[in-house]
XYZ file of C-alpha atoms in Angstrom:
216
model
C 147.784 -43.200 -23.674
C 146.695 -46.215 -21.609
C 147.706 -46.868 -18.029
C 148.073 -50.598 -18.625
C 148.815 -52.802 -21.628
C 147.765 -56.398 -20.876
C 149.745 -59.214 -22.496
C 148.298 -62.726 -22.239
C 147.957 -66.087 -23.981
C 144.638 -66.591 -25.773
C 143.784 -69.642 -23.658
C 144.018 -67.416 -20.551
C 141.525 -64.933 -21.951
C 138.997 -65.438 -19.151
C 141.459 -64.316 -16.484
C 142.617 -61.435 -18.686
C 138.983 -60.298 -19.078
C 138.448 -60.415 -15.317
C 141.506 -58.236 -14.700
C 140.578 -55.849 -17.496
C 136.984 -55.483 -16.221
C 138.180 -54.854 -12.659
C 140.591 -52.172 -13.853
C 137.942 -50.477 -15.965
C 135.531 -50.402 -13.023
C 138.150 -48.223 -11.298
C 138.252 -45.994 -14.413
C 141.700 -47.258 -15.349
C 142.479 -46.956 -19.038
C 143.612 -50.322 -20.438
C 144.757 -51.640 -23.817
C 144.174 -55.305 -24.580
C 143.853 -57.108 -27.893
C 140.922 -59.532 -28.055
C 141.260 -60.273 -31.759
C 142.163 -63.691 -33.111
C 143.724 -62.624 -36.394
C 146.742 -63.887 -38.330
C 150.063 -62.304 -37.468
C 151.022 -59.475 -39.827
C 153.436 -56.550 -39.960
C 150.566 -54.080 -39.507
C 149.188 -55.948 -36.505
C 152.602 -56.119 -34.855
C 153.161 -52.414 -35.450
C 149.822 -51.621 -33.779
C 150.655 -53.839 -30.793
C 154.111 -52.342 -30.348
C 152.745 -48.793 -30.626
C 150.214 -49.599 -27.890
C 152.985 -50.929 -25.636
C 155.004 -47.761 -26.209
C 152.016 -45.571 -25.350
C 151.130 -47.421 -22.135
C 152.557 -46.504 -18.737
C 152.628 -50.117 -17.536
C 153.087 -53.479 -19.250
C 151.182 -56.254 -17.467
C 152.191 -59.797 -18.363
C 150.061 -62.766 -17.305
C 152.492 -65.618 -16.658
C 151.466 -69.155 -17.546
C 152.966 -72.076 -19.490
C 150.870 -70.936 -22.452
C 152.065 -67.306 -22.413
C 155.690 -68.410 -22.071
C 155.328 -70.619 -25.150
C 153.464 -67.975 -27.190
C 155.622 -66.403 -29.885
C 153.559 -63.195 -29.876
C 153.781 -62.865 -26.087
C 157.524 -63.310 -26.450
C 157.697 -60.468 -28.966
C 155.565 -58.225 -26.750
C 157.748 -58.870 -23.700
C 160.937 -58.330 -25.712
C 159.607 -54.995 -26.984
C 158.609 -53.871 -23.488
C 162.007 -54.863 -22.070
C 163.929 -53.160 -24.892
C 162.011 -49.925 -24.339
C 162.454 -50.002 -20.562
C 158.732 -50.134 -19.835
C 157.581 -50.736 -16.279
C 156.667 -54.431 -16.266
C 154.245 -56.009 -13.786
C 153.847 -59.790 -13.811
C 151.021 -61.916 -12.421
C 151.569 -65.654 -12.069
C 148.339 -67.259 -13.286
C 149.388 -70.916 -13.627
C 152.592 -72.388 -12.117
C 155.744 -72.286 -14.242
C 159.410 -73.026 -13.709
C 161.031 -69.704 -12.795
C 164.038 -70.617 -14.933
C 161.792 -70.746 -18.008
C 160.732 -67.102 -17.729
C 161.341 -64.913 -20.756
C 164.449 -62.678 -20.778
C 163.900 -59.580 -18.666
C 161.259 -61.167 -16.413
C 163.351 -63.242 -14.018
C 164.368 -60.183 -11.977
C 160.748 -59.069 -11.510
C 158.873 -60.382 -8.491
C 155.567 -61.689 -9.732
C 152.183 -61.340 -8.017
C 151.219 -64.902 -7.115
C 147.551 -65.359 -8.072
C 147.269 -69.088 -7.085
C 148.511 -68.170 -3.605
C 146.732 -64.839 -3.113
C 143.435 -65.235 -4.940
C 141.854 -62.602 -7.173
C 141.064 -59.851 -4.673
C 144.545 -59.631 -3.111
C 146.190 -60.080 -6.511
C 144.198 -57.148 -7.860
C 145.065 -54.990 -4.827
C 148.762 -55.619 -5.407
C 148.356 -54.880 -9.095
C 146.780 -51.473 -8.475
C 149.430 -50.681 -5.870
C 152.139 -51.438 -8.417
C 150.431 -49.308 -11.056
C 150.067 -46.367 -8.660
C 153.721 -46.374 -7.563
C 155.693 -43.347 -8.870
C 152.834 -42.271 -11.123
C 154.360 -38.965 -12.250
C 157.714 -40.576 -13.013
C 156.189 -43.341 -15.119
C 153.878 -40.977 -17.000
C 156.839 -38.750 -17.887
C 158.818 -41.837 -18.942
C 156.046 -42.711 -21.410
C 155.566 -39.141 -22.656
C 159.257 -38.541 -23.301
C 159.642 -41.942 -24.928
C 156.932 -40.971 -27.396
C 158.650 -37.682 -28.214
C 162.037 -39.395 -28.544
C 160.527 -42.006 -30.858
C 159.048 -39.288 -33.079
C 162.464 -37.601 -33.209
C 164.152 -40.895 -34.125
C 161.591 -41.864 -36.773
C 161.931 -38.406 -38.379
C 165.686 -38.794 -38.872
C 166.415 -36.822 -35.701
C 165.017 -33.623 -37.136
C 165.807 -30.700 -34.798
C 162.212 -29.501 -34.911
C 161.255 -32.494 -32.741
C 163.661 -31.600 -29.937
C 162.575 -30.306 -26.541
C 162.678 -26.598 -25.801
C 162.277 -24.172 -22.925
C 160.529 -25.375 -19.790
C 159.693 -28.725 -21.359
C 163.431 -29.339 -21.723
C 164.150 -28.161 -18.179
C 161.550 -30.564 -16.787
C 163.062 -33.391 -18.833
C 166.557 -32.628 -17.522
C 165.281 -32.715 -13.943
C 163.435 -35.967 -14.677
C 166.583 -37.581 -16.030
C 168.561 -36.482 -12.971
C 166.102 -38.384 -10.756
C 166.849 -41.705 -12.454
C 169.324 -42.805 -9.793
C 166.637 -42.469 -7.109
C 163.874 -44.341 -8.941
C 164.084 -48.125 -9.288
C 161.899 -48.746 -12.332
C 161.474 -48.022 -15.122
C 164.873 -46.577 -15.926
C 165.341 -44.190 -18.842
C 166.223 -45.915 -22.100
C 169.349 -44.996 -24.097
C 167.048 -43.168 -26.532
C 165.599 -41.119 -23.654
C 169.091 -39.966 -22.735
C 170.173 -39.288 -26.320
C 167.041 -37.254 -26.962
C 167.351 -35.095 -23.850
C 171.099 -34.551 -24.351
C 170.558 -33.635 -28.024
C 167.877 -31.153 -26.947
C 170.258 -29.618 -24.407
C 173.007 -29.301 -27.006
C 170.660 -27.767 -29.562
C 169.287 -25.190 -27.114
C 172.787 -24.263 -25.931
C 173.842 -23.681 -29.550
C 170.758 -21.566 -30.179
C 171.509 -19.391 -27.145
C 175.157 -19.046 -28.191
C 174.183 -18.006 -31.733
C 171.704 -15.491 -30.341
C 174.376 -13.981 -28.110
C 176.798 -13.724 -31.044
C 174.148 -12.000 -33.137
C 173.480 -9.503 -30.353
C 177.192 -8.852 -29.893
C 177.560 -8.212 -33.613
C 174.983 -5.426 -33.359
C 177.360 -3.485 -31.186
C 177.344 -2.083 -27.636
C 174.162 -1.042 -25.920
C 172.114 -3.939 -27.291
C 170.900 -6.271 -24.600
C 169.496 -9.732 -24.740
C 165.683 -9.764 -24.352
């Protein structure tokens, strides 16, 4: 699980490398694709899986990234899965041309701030609500496994893991971003329902044994 997935246009690779190197010097785990390979279903699947597994999605804004079809797909996937998105303006663009889901996010203005202050703001953004974001990513991974396995009950949460997830979901109104996705909520609610049914069946089985038998 990476802390940051970096999305960028290939022509902005130098700036992306500078950011990636600076993050790695601070022992931050990053995921960035340097390959120049033809688009394929396998490649897209790998990219999307890396976005899902990252706590933060960093998008480098430039005219080139806004016109890149792959960047557009990456942003759309991050938005759909309610990832925390951090944007850095690298080269000036018209705000109205931003990709769907990015207009509401206040970008870090590199041309105005310079590299050092831009990087400081980036790390501050990454470090905000660390536990919340990490849990968001972890539960999203579990929910995705449940969904991809035809919602098999064996993938549902149980015990204390479920109780922590319920408490996490209850905090959503107090945390700005990233919000739980619909799949997060479905997964946690399905886990609650399953555990409640298991407890009810256990109680019925104990009752059927007759008086004097107590629940463990």
